[in-house]
Amino acid sequence: MDGGLTPGLFGGLFLDFGYISVLGGLGFVIIIRWLVTSSKYSDAFKIVLVLTISQFFHLYHRGFLKWEYFLGYLVVGFYLILLKRYRYQI
């Protein structure tokens, strides 16, 4: 049979990097935990946290990076800069 299942995030990391991929999973957890802590003090971090969690679940099932993940942060960053420039409190 040709084809197969998508390996998922940790399967894809394991195929590319072997057992060092455990550090990649740990890195995701540390980043999300830092965003949760930071979001208690800033609404901007809440926006980035929601984007990060939604993209993490999508990446977890897909297993491979797309430009969409990075572009989302650029769009959110652009809007946050506009909000700060026009003095909206966020």
mmCIF file of C-alpha atoms in Angstrom:
data_model
loop_
_atom_site.group_PDB
_atom_site.id
_atom_site.type_symbol
_atom_site.label_atom_id
_atom_site.label_comp_id
_atom_site.label_asym_id
_atom_site.label_seq_id
_atom_site.Cartn_x
_atom_site.Cartn_y
_atom_site.Cartn_z
ATOM 1 C CA MET A 1 0.000 0.000 0.000
ATOM 2 C CA ASP A 2 1.255 3.454 -0.828
ATOM 3 C CA GLY A 3 0.759 6.413 1.481
ATOM 4 C CA GLY A 4 0.247 6.657 5.172
ATOM 5 C CA LEU A 5 -0.918 8.819 8.004
ATOM 6 C CA THR A 6 0.385 12.262 8.885
ATOM 7 C CA PRO A 7 2.889 11.771 11.698
ATOM 8 C CA GLY A 8 1.676 14.692 13.799
ATOM 9 C CA LEU A 9 3.905 17.275 15.417
ATOM 10 C CA PHE A 10 5.953 15.039 17.666
ATOM 11 C CA GLY A 11 6.167 12.278 15.078
ATOM 12 C CA GLY A 12 7.450 14.754 12.507
ATOM 13 C CA LEU A 13 9.977 16.145 14.973
ATOM 14 C CA PHE A 14 11.091 12.611 15.838
ATOM 15 C CA LEU A 15 11.540 11.717 12.160
ATOM 16 C CA ASP A 16 13.655 14.842 11.606
ATOM 17 C CA PHE A 17 15.622 15.094 14.848
ATOM 18 C CA GLY A 18 15.350 11.772 16.686
ATOM 19 C CA TYR A 19 15.251 11.772 20.465
ATOM 20 C CA ILE A 20 16.329 15.412 20.683
ATOM 21 C CA SER A 21 12.746 16.199 19.578
ATOM 22 C CA VAL A 22 11.704 15.828 23.228
ATOM 23 C CA LEU A 23 13.316 19.238 23.740
ATOM 24 C CA GLY A 24 11.066 20.641 21.001
ATOM 25 C CA GLY A 25 7.979 19.509 22.893
ATOM 26 C CA LEU A 26 9.367 20.941 26.092
ATOM 27 C CA GLY A 27 10.028 24.229 24.285
ATOM 28 C CA PHE A 28 6.388 24.468 23.180
ATOM 29 C CA VAL A 29 5.206 23.909 26.745
ATOM 30 C CA ILE A 30 7.586 26.541 28.135
ATOM 31 C CA ILE A 31 6.476 29.141 25.565
ATOM 32 C CA ILE A 32 2.774 28.508 26.200
ATOM 33 C CA ARG A 33 3.305 28.618 29.982
ATOM 34 C CA TRP A 34 5.173 31.942 29.665
ATOM 35 C CA LEU A 35 2.327 33.377 27.565
ATOM 36 C CA VAL A 36 -0.249 32.248 30.139
ATOM 37 C CA THR A 37 1.685 33.983 32.914
ATOM 38 C CA SER A 38 2.224 37.136 30.834
ATOM 39 C CA SER A 39 -1.413 37.307 29.740
ATOM 40 C CA LYS A 40 -2.463 38.028 33.317
ATOM 41 C CA TYR A 41 -0.877 41.461 33.002
ATOM 42 C CA SER A 42 -1.471 42.447 29.367
ATOM 43 C CA ASP A 43 -4.335 42.113 26.913
ATOM 44 C CA ALA A 44 -1.862 41.956 24.023
ATOM 45 C CA PHE A 45 -0.419 38.741 25.451
ATOM 46 C CA LYS A 46 -3.947 37.306 25.643
ATOM 47 C CA ILE A 47 -4.315 37.806 21.900
ATOM 48 C CA VAL A 48 -0.950 36.168 21.223
ATOM 49 C CA LEU A 49 -1.818 33.323 23.628
ATOM 50 C CA VAL A 50 -5.055 32.531 21.795
ATOM 51 C CA LEU A 51 -3.244 32.590 18.454
ATOM 52 C CA THR A 52 -0.457 30.363 19.805
ATOM 53 C CA ILE A 53 -2.813 27.769 21.267
ATOM 54 C CA SER A 54 -4.976 27.585 18.140
ATOM 55 C CA GLN A 55 -1.926 27.274 15.907
ATOM 56 C CA PHE A 56 -0.357 24.714 18.241
ATOM 57 C CA PHE A 57 -3.389 22.429 17.913
ATOM 58 C CA HIS A 58 -3.382 22.844 14.153
ATOM 59 C CA LEU A 59 0.357 22.163 13.977
ATOM 60 C CA TYR A 60 0.006 19.241 16.386
ATOM 61 C CA HIS A 61 -2.343 17.463 13.977
ATOM 62 C CA ARG A 62 -0.664 18.579 10.765
ATOM 63 C CA GLY A 63 2.888 17.821 11.829
ATOM 64 C CA PHE A 64 4.675 20.150 9.407
ATOM 65 C CA LEU A 65 5.211 23.913 9.461
ATOM 66 C CA LYS A 66 3.504 26.231 6.995
ATOM 67 C CA TRP A 67 4.084 29.944 6.375
ATOM 68 C CA GLU A 68 0.579 30.531 7.744
ATOM 69 C CA TYR A 69 1.859 30.055 11.293
ATOM 70 C CA PHE A 70 4.404 32.872 11.012
ATOM 71 C CA LEU A 71 2.121 35.119 8.979
ATOM 72 C CA GLY A 72 -0.499 35.012 11.744
ATOM 73 C CA TYR A 73 1.967 36.533 14.201
ATOM 74 C CA LEU A 74 2.908 39.240 11.706
ATOM 75 C CA VAL A 75 -0.745 40.197 11.226
ATOM 76 C CA VAL A 76 -1.431 40.290 14.967
ATOM 77 C CA GLY A 77 1.751 42.283 15.563
ATOM 78 C CA PHE A 78 0.737 44.782 12.876
ATOM 79 C CA TYR A 79 -2.672 45.298 14.471
ATOM 80 C CA LEU A 80 -1.159 45.679 17.932
ATOM 81 C CA ILE A 81 1.206 48.351 16.580
ATOM 82 C CA LEU A 82 -1.744 50.175 14.989
ATOM 83 C CA LEU A 83 -3.733 50.026 18.214
ATOM 84 C CA LYS A 84 -0.808 51.405 20.192
ATOM 85 C CA ARG A 85 -0.166 54.129 17.604
ATOM 86 C CA TYR A 86 -3.734 55.386 17.777
ATOM 87 C CA ARG A 87 -3.625 55.208 21.573
ATOM 88 C CA TYR A 88 -6.168 52.478 22.171
ATOM 89 C CA GLN A 89 -5.560 50.808 25.478
ATOM 90 C CA ILE A 90 -4.716 47.153 24.944
#
